[in-house]
Coordinates of C-alpha atoms in Angstrom, one line a residue:
X1 CA 92.3 75.2 74.5
X2 CA 92.8 75.0 70.8
X3 CA 94.3 72.4 68.5
X4 CA 97.2 73.6 66.4
X5 CA 97.0 72.2 62.8
X6 CA 99.8 69.8 61.8
X7 CA 100.5 66.1 61.5
X8 CA 100.6 65.6 65.3
X9 CA 97.9 67.0 67.5
X10 CA 99.2 69.7 69.9
X11 CA 97.1 71.5 72.5
X12 CA 97.8 75.1 73.3
X13 CA 96.5 76.4 76.6
X14 CA 95.0 79.9 76.6
X15 CA 95.5 80.6 80.3
X16 CA 97.7 83.5 81.4
X17 CA 98.9 84.5 84.9
X18 CA 97.5 82.3 87.7
X19 CA 94.8 80.9 85.4
X20 CA 91.1 81.4 85.7
X21 CA 89.8 84.6 87.4
X22 CA 86.9 82.7 89.1
X23 CA 89.5 80.8 91.1
X24 CA 89.9 82.1 94.7
X25 CA 93.5 82.1 96.0
X26 CA 94.7 82.1 99.6
X27 CA 94.8 85.9 100.0
X28 CA 94.2 87.7 103.3
X29 CA 94.1 91.3 104.4
X30 CA 97.0 92.2 106.6
X31 CA 99.0 95.1 108.1
X32 CA 102.7 95.4 107.1
X33 CA 104.9 97.5 109.3
X34 CA 108.4 98.8 108.8
X35 CA 110.5 98.7 112.0
X36 CA 112.8 101.3 110.4
X37 CA 110.2 104.0 109.6
X38 CA 107.5 102.9 112.0
X39 CA 104.9 103.2 109.2
X40 CA 102.1 100.6 108.8
X41 CA 100.1 99.9 105.6
X42 CA 97.1 97.7 105.0
X43 CA 97.4 95.4 102.0
X44 CA 96.5 91.9 100.9
X45 CA 98.9 89.1 101.3
X46 CA 99.1 86.1 98.9
X47 CA 100.1 83.0 100.9
X48 CA 102.1 81.1 98.3
X49 CA 103.5 77.7 99.4
X50 CA 105.1 77.4 96.0
X51 CA 107.4 80.4 96.5
X52 CA 110.7 80.0 98.4
X53 CA 111.0 83.8 99.2
X54 CA 108.6 86.6 100.3
X55 CA 108.1 89.6 98.0
X56 CA 106.4 93.0 98.3
X57 CA 105.6 95.4 95.6
X58 CA 107.7 98.5 94.9
X59 CA 104.7 100.5 95.7
X60 CA 104.4 99.0 99.2
X61 CA 108.1 99.6 99.8
X62 CA 107.8 103.3 98.9
X63 CA 104.7 103.7 101.1
X64 CA 106.6 102.2 104.0
X65 CA 109.6 104.5 103.3
X66 CA 112.0 101.5 103.1
X67 CA 115.3 102.3 101.6
X68 CA 117.4 99.2 102.3
X69 CA 120.1 97.8 100.0
X70 CA 119.7 97.0 96.3
X71 CA 120.6 93.4 95.3
X72 CA 120.3 91.2 92.2
X73 CA 118.2 88.0 92.5
X74 CA 117.5 85.1 90.1
X75 CA 113.7 84.8 89.6
X76 CA 112.4 81.6 88.1
X77 CA 108.8 80.9 87.0
X78 CA 107.0 78.1 85.2
X79 CA 106.7 80.4 82.1
X80 CA 110.4 80.5 81.3
X81 CA 111.9 78.6 78.5
X82 CA 115.6 79.4 79.2
X83 CA 116.6 76.1 80.9
X84 CA 119.8 76.6 82.8
X85 CA 120.0 80.4 82.1
X86 CA 119.6 82.6 85.1
X87 CA 117.4 85.7 84.8
X88 CA 118.8 88.3 87.2
X89 CA 116.6 91.2 88.3
X90 CA 117.4 94.2 90.5
X91 CA 115.4 94.2 93.7
X92 CA 115.6 95.8 97.1
X93 CA 116.3 93.5 100.1
X94 CA 114.1 94.5 103.1
X95 CA 115.0 93.0 106.4
X96 CA 112.8 95.0 108.9
X97 CA 109.3 94.2 107.9
X98 CA 106.6 92.7 110.1
X99 CA 103.1 91.6 109.4
X100 CA 99.9 91.1 111.4
X101 CA 96.2 90.8 111.1
X102 CA 94.1 94.0 110.6
X103 CA 93.4 94.2 114.4
X104 CA 97.2 94.4 115.0
X105 CA 97.2 91.8 117.7
X106 CA 100.7 90.3 117.2
X107 CA 103.3 91.4 114.6
X108 CA 105.5 88.6 113.2
X109 CA 108.8 89.3 111.4
X110 CA 109.1 88.6 107.7
X111 CA 112.4 87.0 106.6
X112 CA 114.4 88.8 103.8
X113 CA 111.6 90.4 101.7
X114 CA 112.5 91.1 98.1
X115 CA 110.7 93.8 96.0
X116 CA 109.1 93.3 92.6
X117 CA 107.0 95.6 90.4
X118 CA 103.8 93.6 91.2
X119 CA 102.4 90.5 92.7
X120 CA 100.6 88.6 89.9
X121 CA 97.2 88.1 91.6
X122 CA 94.1 89.6 90.1
X123 CA 91.4 91.3 92.3
X124 CA 89.0 88.6 91.1
X125 CA 91.2 86.0 92.8
X126 CA 90.9 87.6 96.3
X127 CA 88.2 85.9 98.4
X128 CA 85.4 88.1 99.7
X129 CA 82.7 87.8 102.4
X130 CA 80.2 87.3 99.6
X131 CA 82.3 84.3 98.3
X132 CA 82.3 82.8 101.8
X133 CA 78.5 83.0 102.1
X134 CA 78.2 80.3 99.4
X135 CA 79.4 77.7 101.9
X136 CA 77.4 77.3 105.1
X137 CA 80.3 75.8 107.0
X138 CA 82.1 79.2 106.6
X139 CA 79.2 81.3 107.9
X140 CA 81.2 82.2 111.1
X141 CA 84.2 83.5 109.2
X142 CA 84.6 87.2 108.9
X143 CA 86.8 88.3 106.0
X144 CA 87.3 92.1 106.1
X145 CA 87.5 93.9 102.7
X146 CA 90.2 96.6 102.1
X147 CA 90.3 98.7 99.0
X148 CA 93.8 97.8 97.7
X149 CA 95.7 95.3 95.6
X150 CA 97.9 92.4 96.7
X151 CA 101.1 94.0 97.9
X152 CA 102.7 91.1 99.7
X153 CA 103.6 87.5 98.8
X154 CA 104.5 85.3 101.8
X155 CA 106.5 82.3 100.7
X156 CA 107.2 78.9 102.3
X157 CA 110.3 80.1 104.1
X158 CA 108.0 82.0 106.5
X159 CA 106.2 78.8 107.5
X160 CA 105.0 80.2 110.9
X161 CA 103.0 82.8 109.0
X162 CA 101.4 80.2 106.8
X163 CA 100.1 78.1 109.7
X164 CA 96.3 78.1 109.9
X165 CA 94.8 79.5 113.1
X166 CA 91.7 77.4 112.8
X167 CA 90.9 74.4 110.5
X168 CA 87.3 74.3 109.2
X169 CA 86.2 71.1 107.5
X170 CA 83.9 71.3 104.5

């Protein structure tokens, strides 16, 4: 942070995006499948309880060969200054996507997925097996690595997908 000169002290924060890159976010490797095309793609999913809708990247939509309908949505973030103004963006609305773990044990349907150019999570924010080794109570957790970016954001309206399978106390 830096102090801006003037009669009153004001602090200006230098963070961009989600903040510090040494912060690990709830990101897990998954398989996403299109029921329309039958294609399946491995990607990372960001579990975002602060989002009220799921999103996937345009790149993931193209790889899944999804061509559903175009729509316009209002997308709000903390970084906006336009109180009351709605920022409409063009997005695809995908209704036939399913997600599961990498082993493909049980696919669960995603509700109304919208597309966006990217999911703003840096690779440094994705937990790795090496990160887990720092904490002995996580020694039995296996977190597979896949060579890709975050292609999916799962929001709070898909609460079943955000339920933890196992709780491990620190």
